Amino acid sequence: MQMVLPTMIPYTLHLTQKLERKKKDEAERRNHYTPVAPLNATEEERKAWFREQLHHFKILKSNNLTQPFHARVLGFFGRECEAQFFMTWISPASFWKERITVNGKYFQEPSKKACLVILSRTLDTRHGYKIMKPLHDREFKVQAMAPYFSFLVKRTPAETWIHELKGKKDPGEISLPQNLSSLIDLQFSINMVVST
């Protein structure tokens, strides 16, 4: 019978947790479906295709996490933030780890007066918080928040565009996540200017 040394138990536990997280990340990547209209499809074929794929776009749906979005953003930016930044992140949270590892230069020195909101459903989770914890530990003022898309586009041309996409309008060849990211950037900028 082999004896397990007490110092090996924490190491073994750490390896087990790391393997479990890796499996979850791989599953998240497999489950992250980014619908792109088929190439060479006619306008009518793209419309029909998009109607069938619309239920995959969780970002268009509202829930308890997204509805307090506006108040959360104002509360966060009210914390002595002289410079306010935001970015969108529609990809799986596990992709963020790779981006930060590769592009860590963006997060070299924290500014005590700058705040960053990351508009993301995937990072506004427990898993996302764990991924961003190293930034919090280094005193970066950064917060992921699931955007309330309906709020951001309400009474704007984007609201009409989204409504028409549900079967009346050709979604085009650019992927919807890319278009939504651009819309969110634009609408968030406008709403923050109006709110301040």
mmCIF file of C-alpha atoms in Angstrom:
data_model
loop_
_atom_site.group_PDB
_atom_site.id
_atom_site.type_symbol
_atom_site.label_atom_id
_atom_site.label_comp_id
_atom_site.label_asym_id
_atom_site.label_seq_id
_atom_site.Cartn_x
_atom_site.Cartn_y
_atom_site.Cartn_z
ATOM 1 C CA MET A 1 0.000 0.000 0.000
ATOM 2 C CA GLN A 2 1.314 3.391 -0.987
ATOM 3 C CA MET A 3 1.049 6.275 1.426
ATOM 4 C CA VAL A 4 -0.187 9.662 0.146
ATOM 5 C CA LEU A 5 1.809 12.505 1.552
ATOM 6 C CA PRO A 6 -0.284 15.375 2.978
ATOM 7 C CA THR A 7 1.566 17.888 0.804
ATOM 8 C CA MET A 8 0.441 16.026 -2.324
ATOM 9 C CA ILE A 9 -3.274 16.363 -1.571
ATOM 10 C CA PRO A 10 -3.549 20.140 -2.260
ATOM 11 C CA TYR A 11 -1.483 19.717 -5.435
ATOM 12 C CA THR A 12 -3.672 16.841 -6.634
ATOM 13 C CA LEU A 13 -6.808 18.843 -5.831
ATOM 14 C CA HIS A 14 -5.403 21.810 -7.770
ATOM 15 C CA LEU A 15 -4.678 19.606 -10.811
ATOM 16 C CA THR A 16 -8.158 18.078 -10.649
ATOM 17 C CA GLN A 17 -9.793 21.525 -10.526
ATOM 18 C CA LYS A 18 -7.621 22.717 -13.402
ATOM 19 C CA LEU A 19 -8.617 19.722 -15.553
ATOM 20 C CA GLU A 20 -12.306 20.243 -14.729
ATOM 21 C CA ARG A 21 -12.071 23.931 -15.711
ATOM 22 C CA LYS A 22 -10.337 22.970 -18.969
ATOM 23 C CA LYS A 23 -13.129 20.502 -19.782
ATOM 24 C CA LYS A 24 -15.760 23.171 -19.035
ATOM 25 C CA ASP A 25 -13.931 25.699 -21.235
ATOM 26 C CA GLU A 26 -13.799 23.197 -24.098
ATOM 27 C CA ALA A 27 -17.515 22.436 -23.690
ATOM 28 C CA GLU A 28 -18.292 26.180 -23.647
ATOM 29 C CA ARG A 29 -16.401 26.626 -26.914
ATOM 30 C CA ARG A 30 -18.232 23.726 -28.559
ATOM 31 C CA ASN A 31 -21.584 25.099 -27.387
ATOM 32 C CA HIS A 32 -20.863 28.671 -28.502
ATOM 33 C CA TYR A 33 -22.755 28.820 -31.745
ATOM 34 C CA THR A 34 -22.154 31.811 -33.974
ATOM 35 C CA PRO A 35 -24.630 31.604 -36.844
ATOM 36 C CA VAL A 36 -23.356 32.995 -40.112
ATOM 37 C CA ALA A 37 -25.591 33.064 -43.173
ATOM 38 C CA PRO A 38 -24.664 30.516 -45.856
ATOM 39 C CA LEU A 39 -22.454 31.850 -48.635
ATOM 40 C CA ASN A 40 -24.048 32.371 -52.044
ATOM 41 C CA ALA A 41 -27.563 32.313 -50.536
ATOM 42 C CA THR A 42 -30.237 34.496 -52.087
ATOM 43 C CA GLU A 43 -31.851 37.282 -50.085
ATOM 44 C CA GLU A 44 -34.962 35.152 -49.452
ATOM 45 C CA GLU A 45 -32.844 32.157 -48.391
ATOM 46 C CA ARG A 46 -30.911 34.333 -45.913
ATOM 47 C CA LYS A 47 -34.183 35.681 -44.450
ATOM 48 C CA ALA A 48 -35.546 32.154 -43.992
ATOM 49 C CA TRP A 49 -32.245 30.943 -42.551
ATOM 50 C CA PHE A 50 -32.129 33.833 -40.084
ATOM 51 C CA ARG A 51 -35.702 33.230 -38.849
ATOM 52 C CA GLU A 52 -34.684 29.651 -38.031
ATOM 53 C CA GLN A 53 -31.494 30.739 -36.226
ATOM 54 C CA LEU A 54 -32.846 33.688 -34.227
ATOM 55 C CA HIS A 55 -33.464 31.679 -31.046
ATOM 56 C CA HIS A 56 -29.680 31.115 -30.739
ATOM 57 C CA PHE A 57 -29.034 34.804 -30.056
ATOM 58 C CA LYS A 58 -29.296 35.026 -26.268
ATOM 59 C CA ILE A 59 -28.035 38.603 -26.308
ATOM 60 C CA LEU A 60 -31.395 39.746 -27.696
ATOM 61 C CA LYS A 61 -33.270 38.251 -24.728
ATOM 62 C CA SER A 62 -33.932 40.018 -21.451
ATOM 63 C CA ASN A 63 -33.674 38.439 -17.997
ATOM 64 C CA ASN A 64 -33.133 39.359 -14.325
ATOM 65 C CA LEU A 65 -29.433 39.926 -14.971
ATOM 66 C CA THR A 66 -29.889 42.332 -17.885
ATOM 67 C CA GLN A 67 -32.795 44.463 -16.646
ATOM 68 C CA PRO A 68 -30.870 46.431 -13.959
ATOM 69 C CA PHE A 69 -28.127 47.115 -16.531
ATOM 70 C CA HIS A 70 -28.527 50.902 -16.688
ATOM 71 C CA ALA A 71 -28.483 51.346 -12.904
ATOM 72 C CA ARG A 72 -25.470 49.033 -12.603
ATOM 73 C CA VAL A 73 -23.502 51.018 -15.178
ATOM 74 C CA LEU A 74 -24.335 54.377 -13.587
ATOM 75 C CA GLY A 75 -23.459 53.014 -10.146
ATOM 76 C CA PHE A 76 -20.124 51.671 -11.341
ATOM 77 C CA PHE A 77 -19.153 54.804 -13.273
ATOM 78 C CA GLY A 78 -20.142 56.938 -10.285
ATOM 79 C CA ARG A 79 -17.172 55.540 -8.335
ATOM 80 C CA GLU A 80 -14.643 58.313 -8.924
ATOM 81 C CA CYS A 81 -14.204 57.508 -12.600
ATOM 82 C CA GLU A 82 -12.779 60.464 -14.454
ATOM 83 C CA ALA A 83 -12.187 58.374 -17.569
ATOM 84 C CA GLN A 84 -14.945 55.971 -18.593
ATOM 85 C CA PHE A 85 -14.286 53.192 -21.089
ATOM 86 C CA PHE A 86 -16.298 50.283 -22.336
ATOM 87 C CA MET A 87 -15.929 47.374 -24.676
ATOM 88 C CA THR A 88 -18.153 44.554 -25.885
ATOM 89 C CA TRP A 89 -17.398 40.863 -25.482
ATOM 90 C CA ILE A 90 -19.822 38.452 -27.169
ATOM 91 C CA SER A 91 -17.492 35.418 -27.319
ATOM 92 C CA PRO A 92 -17.303 32.712 -24.632
ATOM 93 C CA ALA A 93 -15.648 33.755 -21.375
ATOM 94 C CA SER A 94 -12.842 31.238 -21.888
ATOM 95 C CA PHE A 95 -11.736 33.156 -25.008
ATOM 96 C CA TRP A 96 -11.138 36.207 -22.784
ATOM 97 C CA LYS A 97 -8.364 34.388 -20.924
ATOM 98 C CA GLU A 98 -6.526 33.828 -24.188
ATOM 99 C CA ARG A 99 -6.998 37.432 -25.299
ATOM 100 C CA ILE A 100 -5.628 38.819 -22.042
ATOM 101 C CA THR A 101 -2.718 36.370 -22.086
ATOM 102 C CA VAL A 102 -1.853 37.356 -25.645
ATOM 103 C CA ASN A 103 -2.634 41.072 -25.318
ATOM 104 C CA GLY A 104 -1.735 41.657 -21.688
ATOM 105 C CA LYS A 105 -0.126 44.932 -22.732
ATOM 106 C CA TYR A 106 -3.590 46.549 -22.540
ATOM 107 C CA PHE A 107 -3.612 45.958 -18.812
ATOM 108 C CA GLN A 108 -0.116 47.005 -17.761
ATOM 109 C CA GLU A 109 -0.671 49.676 -15.115
ATOM 110 C CA PRO A 110 -4.013 50.408 -13.474
ATOM 111 C CA SER A 111 -5.203 53.989 -13.566
ATOM 112 C CA LYS A 112 -6.832 55.057 -10.331
ATOM 113 C CA LYS A 113 -9.181 57.359 -12.265
ATOM 114 C CA ALA A 114 -10.210 55.105 -15.169
ATOM 115 C CA CYS A 115 -13.103 52.633 -15.199
ATOM 116 C CA LEU A 116 -13.852 49.950 -17.777
ATOM 117 C CA VAL A 117 -17.249 48.314 -18.311
ATOM 118 C CA ILE A 118 -17.223 45.159 -20.398
ATOM 119 C CA LEU A 119 -20.629 44.598 -21.994
ATOM 120 C CA SER A 120 -20.855 40.823 -21.932
ATOM 121 C CA ARG A 121 -23.294 38.107 -20.903
ATOM 122 C CA THR A 122 -20.552 35.502 -20.812
ATOM 123 C CA LEU A 123 -18.228 37.480 -18.537
ATOM 124 C CA ASP A 124 -21.036 38.662 -16.225
ATOM 125 C CA THR A 125 -20.992 35.253 -14.522
ATOM 126 C CA ARG A 126 -19.147 33.535 -11.679
ATOM 127 C CA HIS A 127 -16.784 32.021 -14.227
ATOM 128 C CA GLY A 128 -16.223 35.436 -15.805
ATOM 129 C CA TYR A 129 -15.495 36.964 -12.405
ATOM 130 C CA LYS A 130 -12.863 34.291 -11.738
ATOM 131 C CA ILE A 131 -11.277 35.007 -15.113
ATOM 132 C CA MET A 132 -11.138 38.748 -14.389
ATOM 133 C CA LYS A 133 -10.086 38.390 -10.743
ATOM 134 C CA PRO A 134 -6.381 38.982 -11.542
ATOM 135 C CA LEU A 135 -7.363 42.428 -12.877
ATOM 136 C CA HIS A 136 -9.336 43.187 -9.704
ATOM 137 C CA ASP A 137 -6.408 41.986 -7.598
ATOM 138 C CA ARG A 138 -4.196 44.490 -9.426
ATOM 139 C CA GLU A 139 -6.752 47.226 -8.568
ATOM 140 C CA PHE A 140 -8.152 47.742 -12.046
ATOM 141 C CA LYS A 141 -11.642 49.259 -11.966
ATOM 142 C CA VAL A 142 -13.246 46.828 -14.388
ATOM 143 C CA GLN A 143 -16.708 45.273 -14.339
ATOM 144 C CA ALA A 144 -18.474 42.927 -16.746
ATOM 145 C CA MET A 145 -22.194 43.617 -17.192
ATOM 146 C CA ALA A 146 -24.763 41.785 -19.277
ATOM 147 C CA PRO A 147 -26.263 44.433 -21.584
ATOM 148 C CA TYR A 148 -29.999 45.038 -21.684
ATOM 149 C CA PHE A 149 -30.211 45.165 -25.451
ATOM 150 C CA SER A 150 -33.840 46.309 -25.609
ATOM 151 C CA PHE A 151 -32.980 49.288 -23.376
ATOM 152 C CA LEU A 152 -29.965 50.234 -25.475
ATOM 153 C CA VAL A 153 -31.855 50.313 -28.780
ATOM 154 C CA LYS A 154 -35.247 51.559 -27.561
ATOM 155 C CA ARG A 155 -36.705 54.334 -29.765
ATOM 156 C CA THR A 156 -33.724 54.270 -32.134
ATOM 157 C CA PRO A 157 -33.286 53.173 -35.755
ATOM 158 C CA ALA A 158 -31.501 50.089 -34.363
ATOM 159 C CA GLU A 159 -34.739 48.955 -32.683
ATOM 160 C CA THR A 160 -36.527 49.019 -36.048
ATOM 161 C CA TRP A 161 -33.622 47.236 -37.732
ATOM 162 C CA ILE A 162 -33.656 44.423 -35.140
ATOM 163 C CA HIS A 163 -37.446 44.072 -35.441
ATOM 164 C CA GLU A 164 -37.234 43.889 -39.240
ATOM 165 C CA LEU A 165 -34.505 41.244 -39.026
ATOM 166 C CA LYS A 166 -37.049 38.853 -37.542
ATOM 167 C CA GLY A 167 -38.193 37.895 -41.013
ATOM 168 C CA LYS A 168 -38.673 41.042 -43.078
ATOM 169 C CA LYS A 169 -35.111 42.180 -43.678
ATOM 170 C CA ASP A 170 -32.110 40.462 -45.249
ATOM 171 C CA PRO A 171 -29.516 39.942 -42.481
ATOM 172 C CA GLY A 172 -26.733 40.341 -45.029
ATOM 173 C CA GLU A 173 -23.425 38.519 -45.098
ATOM 174 C CA ILE A 174 -21.845 40.105 -42.004
ATOM 175 C CA SER A 175 -22.421 37.969 -38.914
ATOM 176 C CA LEU A 176 -25.092 39.207 -36.524
ATOM 177 C CA PRO A 177 -22.729 39.126 -33.504
ATOM 178 C CA GLN A 178 -20.416 41.524 -35.332
ATOM 179 C CA ASN A 179 -23.315 43.837 -36.217
ATOM 180 C CA LEU A 180 -24.713 43.625 -32.676
ATOM 181 C CA SER A 181 -21.331 44.448 -31.194
ATOM 182 C CA SER A 182 -21.171 47.585 -33.343
ATOM 183 C CA LEU A 183 -24.758 48.532 -32.420
ATOM 184 C CA ILE A 184 -24.082 48.033 -28.716
ATOM 185 C CA ASP A 185 -20.939 50.162 -28.935
ATOM 186 C CA LEU A 186 -22.841 52.957 -30.659
ATOM 187 C CA GLN A 187 -25.941 52.850 -28.458
ATOM 188 C CA PHE A 188 -23.969 52.532 -25.217
ATOM 189 C CA SER A 189 -21.905 55.581 -26.178
ATOM 190 C CA ILE A 190 -25.042 57.588 -26.944
ATOM 191 C CA ASN A 191 -26.841 56.486 -23.752
ATOM 192 C CA MET A 192 -23.860 57.303 -21.545
ATOM 193 C CA VAL A 193 -23.541 60.776 -23.058
ATOM 194 C CA VAL A 194 -27.272 61.399 -22.520
ATOM 195 C CA SER A 195 -27.155 60.021 -18.932
ATOM 196 C CA THR A 196 -24.210 62.123 -17.767
#
